[in-house]
Short mmCIF file of C-alpha atoms and ligand atoms in Angstrom, two decimals:
data_model
loop_
_atom_site.label_atom_id
_atom_site.label_comp_id
_atom_site.label_asym_id
_atom_site.label_seq_id
_atom_site.Cartn_x
_atom_site.Cartn_y
_atom_site.Cartn_z
CA MET Y 1 88.48 11.46 66.23
CA THR Y 2 90.49 14.64 66.62
CA GLU Y 3 87.72 16.88 66.43
CA LEU Y 4 85.56 15.10 69.29
CA PHE Y 5 88.79 14.71 71.42
CA ASP Y 6 89.54 18.52 70.95
CA ARG Y 7 86.08 19.30 71.99
CA HIS Y 8 86.32 16.73 74.87
CA ARG Y 9 89.61 18.43 76.13
CA ALA Y 10 88.10 21.86 75.80
CA VAL Y 11 84.91 21.16 78.05
CA LEU Y 12 85.59 18.24 80.15
CA PRO Y 13 87.99 18.09 83.30
CA ASP Y 14 91.80 17.25 82.65
CA TRP Y 15 91.61 14.46 85.32
CA LEU Y 16 88.96 12.48 83.21
CA ALA Y 17 91.50 10.26 81.55
CA LEU Y 18 90.98 8.59 78.15
CA TYR Y 19 92.70 5.47 77.07
CA TYR Y 20 94.84 5.61 73.82
CA GLN Y 21 96.89 8.34 72.18
CA ASP Y 22 94.03 8.45 69.76
CA PRO Y 23 91.09 7.92 71.78
CA ILE Y 24 88.10 6.05 70.46
CA GLU Y 25 84.41 6.73 70.36
CA ILE Y 26 82.53 3.40 70.92
CA THR Y 27 79.20 3.60 68.98
CA HIS Y 28 77.72 0.32 69.43
CA GLY Y 29 78.12 -3.33 70.59
CA GLU Y 30 76.81 -6.76 70.29
CA GLY Y 31 77.66 -9.94 72.38
CA ARG Y 32 81.49 -9.55 73.19
CA HIS Y 33 82.20 -6.89 70.45
CA VAL Y 34 81.98 -3.10 70.03
CA TRP Y 35 82.36 -0.98 67.13
CA ASP Y 36 84.05 2.54 66.94
CA ALA Y 37 82.91 5.66 65.05
CA GLU Y 38 85.25 4.74 62.20
CA GLY Y 39 83.74 1.35 61.77
CA ASN Y 40 86.51 -0.65 63.42
CA ARG Y 41 85.31 -3.83 65.43
CA TYR Y 42 86.94 -4.82 68.39
CA LEU Y 43 86.83 -7.74 70.91
CA ASP Y 44 86.00 -6.34 74.37
CA PHE Y 45 88.00 -7.69 76.99
CA PHE Y 46 87.22 -4.82 79.48
CA GLY Y 47 83.35 -4.56 79.30
CA GLY Y 48 83.45 -0.70 80.01
CA ILE Y 49 85.36 -1.46 83.33
CA LEU Y 50 83.75 -4.60 84.33
CA THR Y 51 80.42 -3.28 83.79
CA THR Y 52 78.95 -4.94 80.51
CA MET Y 53 78.59 -8.13 82.63
CA THR Y 54 76.66 -10.52 80.54
CA ALA Y 55 76.91 -8.97 76.81
CA HIS Y 56 76.56 -5.87 74.82
CA ALA Y 57 73.00 -5.03 73.54
CA LEU Y 58 71.80 -8.31 75.44
CA PRO Y 59 68.28 -8.36 74.00
CA GLU Y 60 66.69 -9.53 77.28
CA VAL Y 61 67.93 -6.27 79.02
CA THR Y 62 67.33 -3.79 76.13
CA LYS Y 63 63.53 -5.31 75.96
CA ALA Y 64 63.14 -4.95 79.86
CA VAL Y 65 64.57 -1.47 79.67
CA SER Y 66 62.37 -0.19 76.75
CA GLU Y 67 59.26 -1.88 78.14
CA GLN Y 68 59.74 -0.23 81.53
CA ALA Y 69 60.67 3.09 80.00
CA GLY Y 70 57.39 2.86 77.97
CA ARG Y 71 55.44 2.59 81.21
CA ILE Y 72 57.30 4.82 83.90
CA ILE Y 73 60.89 6.13 84.20
CA HIS Y 74 60.79 7.35 87.50
CA SER Y 75 58.49 7.72 90.47
CA SER Y 76 61.02 8.44 93.55
CA THR Y 77 61.33 6.25 96.68
CA LEU Y 78 58.30 8.02 98.16
CA TYR Y 79 56.01 5.48 96.31
CA LEU Y 80 56.03 1.80 96.15
CA ASN Y 81 58.43 0.40 93.35
CA ARG Y 82 57.63 -3.22 92.37
CA PRO Y 83 60.85 -3.80 90.30
CA MET Y 84 63.10 -2.34 93.30
CA VAL Y 85 61.31 -4.60 95.74
CA GLU Y 86 61.86 -7.55 93.40
CA LEU Y 87 65.54 -6.89 92.76
CA ALA Y 88 66.15 -6.22 96.53
CA GLU Y 89 64.41 -9.59 97.31
CA ARG Y 90 66.78 -11.43 94.91
CA VAL Y 91 69.98 -9.62 95.96
CA ALA Y 92 69.18 -10.15 99.57
CA GLY Y 93 68.70 -13.93 98.93
CA LEU Y 94 71.85 -14.06 96.95
CA SER Y 95 73.96 -12.15 99.54
CA GLY Y 96 74.56 -14.65 101.98
CA ILE Y 97 73.63 -12.11 104.80
CA PRO Y 98 70.99 -13.34 107.07
CA ASP Y 99 67.77 -11.47 106.93
CA ALA Y 100 69.46 -8.87 104.66
CA ARG Y 101 68.23 -5.51 103.91
CA VAL Y 102 69.21 -3.67 100.57
CA PHE Y 103 69.55 -0.05 99.74
CA PHE Y 104 70.04 0.94 95.99
CA THR Y 105 72.18 3.69 94.86
CA THR Y 106 73.46 4.85 91.53
CA SER Y 107 77.21 4.03 91.72
CA GLY Y 108 79.72 2.01 93.68
CA THR Y 109 81.08 4.96 95.12
CA GLU Y 110 77.49 5.86 96.60
CA ALA Y 111 77.18 2.40 97.81
CA ASN Y 112 80.50 2.45 99.69
CA ASP Y 113 79.80 6.00 100.92
CA THR Y 114 76.56 4.56 102.51
CA ALA Y 115 78.38 1.55 104.03
CA LEU Y 116 80.89 3.92 105.66
CA MET Y 117 77.93 6.10 106.94
CA LEU Y 118 76.18 2.75 108.14
CA ALA Y 119 79.26 1.49 109.94
CA THR Y 120 80.44 4.69 111.51
CA ALA Y 121 76.81 5.45 112.80
CA TYR Y 122 76.40 2.04 114.01
CA ARG Y 123 79.79 1.88 115.90
CA GLY Y 124 79.87 5.60 116.77
CA SER Y 125 83.30 5.98 115.46
CA ASN Y 126 84.94 7.57 112.32
CA GLN Y 127 87.88 5.13 112.29
CA ILE Y 128 87.97 2.84 109.38
CA LEU Y 129 90.54 0.29 108.48
CA ALA Y 130 91.42 -0.17 104.74
CA MET Y 131 93.95 -2.13 102.70
CA ARG Y 132 96.87 -0.59 101.05
CA ASN Y 133 96.51 -0.26 97.12
CA SER Y 134 92.72 -0.31 97.46
CA TYR Y 135 90.17 1.63 95.37
CA HIS Y 136 86.63 2.34 96.79
CA GLY Y 137 85.37 5.39 94.71
CA ARG Y 138 85.73 8.94 93.88
CA SER Y 139 83.82 10.84 96.71
CA PHE Y 140 85.11 12.57 99.48
CA SER Y 141 84.58 9.65 101.93
CA THR Y 142 85.62 6.84 99.57
CA VAL Y 143 88.93 8.51 98.33
CA SER Y 144 89.81 8.84 101.99
CA VAL Y 145 89.73 4.93 102.24
CA THR Y 146 91.44 4.50 98.91
CA GLY Y 147 94.99 3.44 99.58
CA ASN Y 148 96.20 4.31 96.07
CA ARG Y 149 97.66 7.75 95.59
CA SER Y 150 96.92 7.95 91.96
CA TRP Y 151 93.38 7.87 92.66
CA SER Y 152 93.39 10.03 95.84
CA PRO Y 153 93.16 13.64 94.84
CA THR Y 154 93.01 14.74 98.45
CA SER Y 155 94.34 13.64 101.93
CA LEU Y 156 91.52 15.72 103.43
CA SER Y 157 88.98 13.21 105.16
CA PRO Y 158 85.95 12.83 107.22
CA LEU Y 159 87.56 9.64 108.34
CA GLN Y 160 90.60 8.62 110.25
CA THR Y 161 91.80 5.81 107.87
CA LEU Y 162 94.26 3.01 109.00
CA TYR Y 163 96.06 0.94 106.28
CA VAL Y 164 96.57 -2.75 106.99
CA HIS Y 165 98.77 -5.37 105.20
CA GLY Y 166 97.27 -8.00 102.94
CA GLY Y 167 95.62 -6.75 99.73
CA VAL Y 168 98.91 -7.31 97.78
CA ARG Y 169 100.29 -10.69 97.71
CA ASP Y 170 103.65 -10.45 95.80
CA ARG Y 171 104.85 -6.92 96.52
CA GLY Y 172 105.71 -5.40 99.80
CA PRO Y 173 107.32 -6.62 103.06
CA TYR Y 174 105.61 -9.92 103.26
CA ALA Y 175 105.91 -10.92 99.64
CA GLY Y 176 108.60 -13.39 100.07
CA LEU Y 177 106.61 -15.58 102.71
CA THR Y 178 104.70 -18.59 102.03
CA ASP Y 179 100.82 -18.17 101.75
CA GLU Y 180 100.47 -19.25 105.46
CA ARG Y 181 103.12 -17.17 106.83
CA PHE Y 182 101.74 -14.33 104.82
CA THR Y 183 98.34 -14.50 106.30
CA GLU Y 184 99.84 -14.93 109.83
CA ALA Y 185 101.99 -11.93 109.30
CA CYS Y 186 98.92 -9.75 108.24
CA VAL Y 187 96.65 -11.12 111.11
CA ALA Y 188 99.42 -10.15 113.48
CA ASP Y 189 99.72 -6.58 111.99
CA LEU Y 190 96.06 -6.27 112.25
CA GLU Y 191 96.08 -7.65 115.83
CA ASP Y 192 98.83 -5.33 116.81
CA LEU Y 193 97.17 -2.22 115.16
CA LEU Y 194 93.89 -2.92 116.94
CA GLY Y 195 95.78 -2.86 120.24
CA HIS Y 196 97.07 0.62 119.52
CA VAL Y 197 93.87 2.60 118.21
CA ARG Y 198 90.50 3.38 119.74
CA THR Y 199 87.54 1.41 118.25
CA PRO Y 200 87.44 1.43 114.38
CA ALA Y 201 84.00 1.10 112.91
CA ALA Y 202 84.95 -1.31 109.98
CA LEU Y 203 87.45 -2.90 107.80
CA ILE Y 204 86.40 -2.09 103.93
CA ALA Y 205 88.31 -4.54 101.56
CA GLU Y 206 88.00 -5.60 97.95
CA PRO Y 207 88.16 -9.33 97.93
CA VAL Y 208 90.22 -9.06 94.63
CA GLN Y 209 91.69 -5.59 94.17
CA GLY Y 210 90.38 -4.12 90.84
CA VAL Y 211 92.02 -0.71 90.07
CA GLY Y 212 94.98 -2.11 92.14
CA GLY Y 213 95.72 -4.64 89.34
CA PHE Y 214 93.66 -7.68 90.19
CA THR Y 215 95.79 -8.56 93.23
CA ALA Y 216 94.50 -10.70 96.07
CA PRO Y 217 95.52 -12.07 99.44
CA PRO Y 218 95.67 -16.00 99.82
CA ASP Y 219 92.28 -17.44 100.28
CA GLY Y 220 91.06 -17.31 103.89
CA LEU Y 221 92.84 -14.07 104.78
CA TYR Y 222 89.64 -12.15 105.49
CA ALA Y 223 88.15 -15.11 107.51
CA ALA Y 224 91.34 -14.90 109.66
CA PHE Y 225 90.77 -11.18 109.84
CA ARG Y 226 87.06 -11.50 110.57
CA GLU Y 227 88.12 -13.62 113.62
CA VAL Y 228 90.07 -10.82 115.04
CA LEU Y 229 87.57 -8.20 113.94
CA ASP Y 230 84.90 -9.98 115.75
CA ARG Y 231 86.72 -9.90 118.97
CA HIS Y 232 87.06 -6.17 118.78
CA GLY Y 233 83.47 -5.52 117.38
CA VAL Y 234 84.79 -4.20 114.11
CA LEU Y 235 82.46 -4.73 111.09
CA TRP Y 236 83.74 -6.11 107.73
CA ILE Y 237 82.62 -4.52 104.65
CA SER Y 238 83.25 -6.38 101.51
CA ASP Y 239 83.48 -4.34 98.39
CA GLU Y 240 82.14 -6.43 95.64
CA VAL Y 241 81.82 -3.83 92.96
CA GLN Y 242 84.07 -5.80 90.75
CA THR Y 243 84.17 -9.32 92.29
CA GLY Y 244 80.37 -9.73 92.43
CA TRP Y 245 77.80 -11.96 90.40
CA GLY Y 246 80.25 -14.88 89.66
CA ARG Y 247 82.94 -12.94 87.80
CA THR Y 248 85.48 -14.91 89.62
CA GLY Y 249 84.15 -18.13 88.46
CA GLU Y 250 84.72 -20.27 91.67
CA HIS Y 251 82.31 -18.02 93.77
CA PHE Y 252 79.34 -15.90 93.30
CA TRP Y 253 80.98 -13.16 95.65
CA GLY Y 254 84.51 -12.47 96.18
CA TRP Y 255 84.09 -12.81 99.92
CA GLN Y 256 83.16 -16.60 99.62
CA ALA Y 257 86.90 -17.30 99.11
CA HIS Y 258 87.30 -16.21 102.72
CA GLY Y 259 83.79 -17.56 103.93
CA GLU Y 260 84.83 -19.77 106.84
CA ASN Y 261 83.67 -17.23 109.51
CA GLY Y 262 80.45 -16.28 107.76
CA PRO Y 263 79.48 -13.59 105.36
CA PRO Y 264 80.71 -9.89 105.84
CA ASP Y 265 78.55 -7.75 107.84
CA ILE Y 266 78.00 -5.19 104.77
CA LEU Y 267 78.34 -5.94 101.25
CA THR Y 268 78.42 -3.38 98.55
CA PHE Y 269 77.95 -3.91 94.77
CA ALA Y 270 77.59 -1.97 91.58
CA LYS Y 271 79.03 -2.14 88.00
CA GLY Y 272 77.90 -5.45 86.44
CA ILE Y 273 74.53 -5.90 87.88
CA GLY Y 274 72.82 -3.18 85.86
CA ASN Y 275 74.88 -4.35 82.54
CA GLY Y 276 75.56 -0.74 81.99
CA MET Y 277 72.51 0.99 83.72
CA SER Y 278 73.44 2.71 86.77
CA ILE Y 279 72.85 0.61 89.70
CA GLY Y 280 75.01 0.33 93.01
CA GLY Y 281 73.73 -0.86 96.29
CA VAL Y 282 74.54 -1.91 100.08
CA VAL Y 283 73.38 -4.95 101.63
CA ALA Y 284 73.44 -5.25 105.47
CA ARG Y 285 71.92 -7.11 108.43
CA PRO Y 286 68.88 -5.30 109.71
CA GLU Y 287 70.30 -3.91 112.92
CA ILE Y 288 73.06 -2.30 110.89
CA MET Y 289 70.98 -0.97 107.96
CA ASN Y 290 68.32 0.18 110.37
CA CYS Y 291 70.60 2.13 112.73
CA LEU Y 292 70.23 5.53 110.96
CA ASP Y 293 67.72 7.68 112.98
CA ALA Y 294 66.97 10.22 110.20
CA ASN Y 295 65.64 10.00 106.70
CA SER Y 296 68.00 9.18 103.92
CA ILE Y 297 67.23 8.80 100.01
CA SER Y 298 68.98 8.58 96.84
CA THR Y 299 66.68 10.16 94.29
CA PHE Y 300 67.70 8.08 91.48
CA GLY Y 301 68.60 4.82 93.27
CA GLY Y 302 66.42 2.11 92.63
CA SER Y 303 64.69 3.85 89.53
CA PRO Y 304 62.25 1.58 87.78
CA VAL Y 305 64.11 1.49 84.48
CA THR Y 306 67.45 0.41 86.28
CA MET Y 307 65.75 -2.13 88.36
CA ALA Y 308 64.12 -3.69 85.34
CA ALA Y 309 67.53 -3.91 83.58
CA GLY Y 310 69.18 -5.57 86.72
CA LEU Y 311 66.29 -7.96 87.08
CA ALA Y 312 66.65 -9.05 83.35
CA ASN Y 313 70.36 -9.14 83.52
CA LEU Y 314 70.55 -11.08 86.68
CA SER Y 315 68.09 -13.67 85.35
CA TYR Y 316 70.10 -14.11 82.28
CA LEU Y 317 73.11 -14.54 84.33
CA LEU Y 318 71.71 -17.20 86.57
CA GLU Y 319 69.65 -18.97 83.82
CA HIS Y 320 72.76 -19.22 81.49
CA ASP Y 321 74.97 -20.19 84.46
CA LEU Y 322 77.67 -17.46 83.61
CA GLN Y 323 79.53 -17.95 86.76
CA GLY Y 324 80.24 -21.44 85.52
CA ASN Y 325 81.18 -20.04 81.93
CA ALA Y 326 83.57 -17.59 83.82
CA ARG Y 327 85.10 -20.51 85.67
CA ARG Y 328 85.52 -22.69 82.51
CA VAL Y 329 86.43 -20.04 79.83
CA GLY Y 330 88.42 -17.88 82.41
CA GLY Y 331 90.34 -21.10 83.39
CA LEU Y 332 91.28 -21.77 79.75
CA LEU Y 333 92.17 -18.24 79.23
CA ILE Y 334 94.52 -17.92 82.19
CA GLU Y 335 96.28 -21.11 81.37
CA ARG Y 336 96.64 -19.79 77.78
CA LEU Y 337 98.01 -16.27 79.11
CA ARG Y 338 100.39 -18.15 81.47
CA ALA Y 339 101.91 -19.91 78.58
CA ILE Y 340 102.22 -16.76 76.61
CA GLY Y 341 103.56 -14.90 79.65
CA ALA Y 342 106.27 -17.49 80.22
CA ARG Y 343 107.82 -16.74 76.72
CA ALA Y 344 107.68 -12.95 77.30
CA ASP Y 345 110.35 -11.34 79.65
CA SER Y 346 108.30 -8.34 80.41
CA VAL Y 347 105.59 -10.40 82.12
CA ARG Y 348 106.21 -10.84 85.74
CA GLN Y 349 102.86 -12.57 86.57
CA VAL Y 350 99.70 -13.73 85.22
CA ARG Y 351 97.11 -13.92 87.95
CA GLY Y 352 93.61 -13.91 88.89
CA ARG Y 353 90.53 -16.01 88.67
CA GLY Y 354 87.48 -16.56 86.36
CA LEU Y 355 87.18 -13.79 84.10
CA MET Y 356 89.24 -11.21 86.25
CA ILE Y 357 92.85 -11.69 84.92
CA GLY Y 358 95.91 -9.36 85.60
CA ILE Y 359 99.05 -9.66 83.73
CA GLU Y 360 101.81 -7.61 85.68
CA LEU Y 361 104.46 -6.14 83.50
CA THR Y 362 108.10 -5.24 84.64
CA ARG Y 363 111.18 -4.07 83.01
CA PRO Y 364 112.88 -7.22 81.78
CA GLY Y 365 114.83 -9.06 84.52
CA THR Y 366 113.61 -6.64 87.32
CA THR Y 367 110.77 -6.24 89.57
CA GLU Y 368 110.43 -2.73 88.53
CA ALA Y 369 107.04 -1.71 87.12
CA ALA Y 370 106.83 -0.95 83.32
CA PRO Y 371 104.05 1.57 82.76
CA GLU Y 372 105.23 2.44 79.46
CA THR Y 373 105.18 -1.05 78.21
CA ALA Y 374 101.69 -1.59 79.60
CA ALA Y 375 100.64 1.55 77.63
CA ALA Y 376 102.35 0.26 74.45
CA VAL Y 377 100.47 -3.13 74.93
CA LEU Y 378 97.28 -1.57 75.39
CA GLU Y 379 97.93 0.32 71.86
CA ALA Y 380 99.27 -2.70 70.09
CA ALA Y 381 96.17 -4.88 71.38
CA ARG Y 382 93.77 -2.04 70.07
CA GLU Y 383 95.55 -2.12 66.75
CA GLY Y 384 95.11 -5.88 66.66
CA GLY Y 385 91.17 -5.41 67.47
CA LEU Y 386 91.24 -6.00 71.19
CA LEU Y 387 90.19 -3.83 73.96
CA ILE Y 388 91.82 -4.41 77.44
CA GLY Y 389 92.35 -2.42 80.62
CA LYS Y 390 95.24 -1.38 82.83
CA GLY Y 391 95.83 -0.78 86.50
CA GLY Y 392 98.09 -1.65 89.34
CA GLY Y 393 98.73 0.84 92.14
CA HIS Y 394 100.19 4.17 91.01
CA HIS Y 395 102.63 2.40 88.71
CA THR Y 396 99.77 1.21 86.22
CA SER Y 397 101.77 -1.78 85.07
CA VAL Y 398 99.13 -4.48 85.05
CA LEU Y 399 97.01 -5.31 82.15
CA ARG Y 400 93.56 -6.02 83.11
CA ILE Y 401 91.30 -8.64 81.43
CA ALA Y 402 87.74 -8.63 82.25
CA PRO Y 403 85.32 -9.51 79.48
CA PRO Y 404 81.59 -9.96 79.62
CA LEU Y 405 81.05 -13.35 81.54
CA SER Y 406 79.40 -14.92 78.20
CA LEU Y 407 82.66 -15.16 76.50
CA THR Y 408 83.08 -18.05 74.19
CA VAL Y 409 86.20 -20.34 74.02
CA ALA Y 410 86.88 -19.28 70.35
CA GLU Y 411 86.66 -15.42 71.66
CA ALA Y 412 89.04 -16.26 74.54
CA GLU Y 413 91.40 -18.04 72.07
CA GLU Y 414 91.34 -15.06 69.56
CA GLY Y 415 91.91 -12.31 72.34
CA ALA Y 416 95.00 -14.49 73.60
CA GLU Y 417 96.53 -14.43 70.12
CA ILE Y 418 96.07 -10.85 69.79
CA LEU Y 419 97.61 -10.24 73.14
CA GLU Y 420 100.59 -12.37 72.45
CA LEU Y 421 101.26 -10.32 69.36
CA ALA Y 422 100.73 -7.00 71.31
CA LEU Y 423 103.15 -8.27 74.01
CA ARG Y 424 105.87 -9.28 71.30
CA SER Y 425 105.40 -5.98 69.39
CA ALA Y 426 105.48 -3.78 72.60
C1 PLP A 501 86.04 -1.91 93.98
C2 PLP A 501 85.48 -0.51 93.62
N1 PLP A 501 84.85 -0.13 94.48
C3 PLP A 501 84.03 1.21 93.97
C4 PLP A 501 84.16 1.70 92.80
C5 PLP A 501 83.41 2.96 92.54
O1 PLP A 501 82.34 2.68 91.79
P1 PLP A 501 81.82 3.80 90.77
O2 PLP A 501 82.72 4.18 89.77
O3 PLP A 501 80.65 3.14 90.22
O4 PLP A 501 81.42 4.94 91.58
C6 PLP A 501 84.93 1.01 91.92
C7 PLP A 501 84.99 1.71 90.48
O5 PLP A 501 85.80 1.35 89.83
C8 PLP A 501 85.58 -0.18 92.23
O6 PLP A 501 86.54 -0.92 91.42
#
């Protein structure tokens, strides 16, 4: 791979990071497996960053894409687009937001950028509340609500962002509290903050932080926030780019772990819905979605080919109850990984739900992050035939496990065995 790696380095930006000392070129996939250009086969526990949601080369999606591509690839939003209307209807119905309107984009970044524009226009304010350790995308507006310095290349911002507590349960000043006290402390912090600032437009939050290392507050925290936000007229944007479509097993959306006070005002999605085709989107109540008084389009957003992929992928997910599979197989996998973690002194915590599992590594006997161990485990897992991800704030010390949602019990078992050996060797 050195030749392609050299060419990559010569022509692409330095900040476009690659995994592995000797990066791999993935040439094809099937089900939960991928192959590299040298013919090595890997069990895929990362799905191209939680994006291959159902399976690699899923025949239903491939067929829908090729049939649509054979009819028409692009027409633009100036003309009626049947697959776009159909997918919007399905997403609106699933969103939990009453009388929902859907706008399709090409990425999660663009979806969050749209959500921020809607919220700031609707509320007439450029103040945004965001969570520490968050990630919401790579554009100028989304970087400025990203509370993770290794993913924030600039502090310049079109927004005034205020970071609140709550996204990280087991680090920071409230880590030692019980769940109930933790929630109370975060709510008190939010309430206090809102007493000091003008009129924030919205709070944006990932129900489970993805890049941040699959960290989450206790269930119900965002419902408790909601009660405070409502009193101040502040909107709640749930960034479901990683948590959507049943990945967390127990819920179809991450916000449903915090649903006592109703759905969010705005929901954003991307990644898994297209199974690799570029679909992002934003869902909102009509008065919020329709508050813009100028035209706005995304030329490629909602393109017929991507929508056909999304429809086929979503149908497959629902018809095969992959949310239930994520709950069942993810439940077994997390138990297995907890048992492995208990025997490995570099594992501080195994956390997550469904098929969104984080293994936090530290220097043995301390709470100090161990990024070099995480990198070594990644390498060793790859040697053993398993692809996983990593993340976790600027320390990058959390292994991230998020396979396609069709993972079988046997594959979960096989992956866990490889990981155990990788942890031991690293
Ligand atoms: C929670 C979350 N929001 C937004 C984004 C940005 O999505 P994209 O990379 O499609 O622009 C990501 C990407 O990792 C994400 O994890």
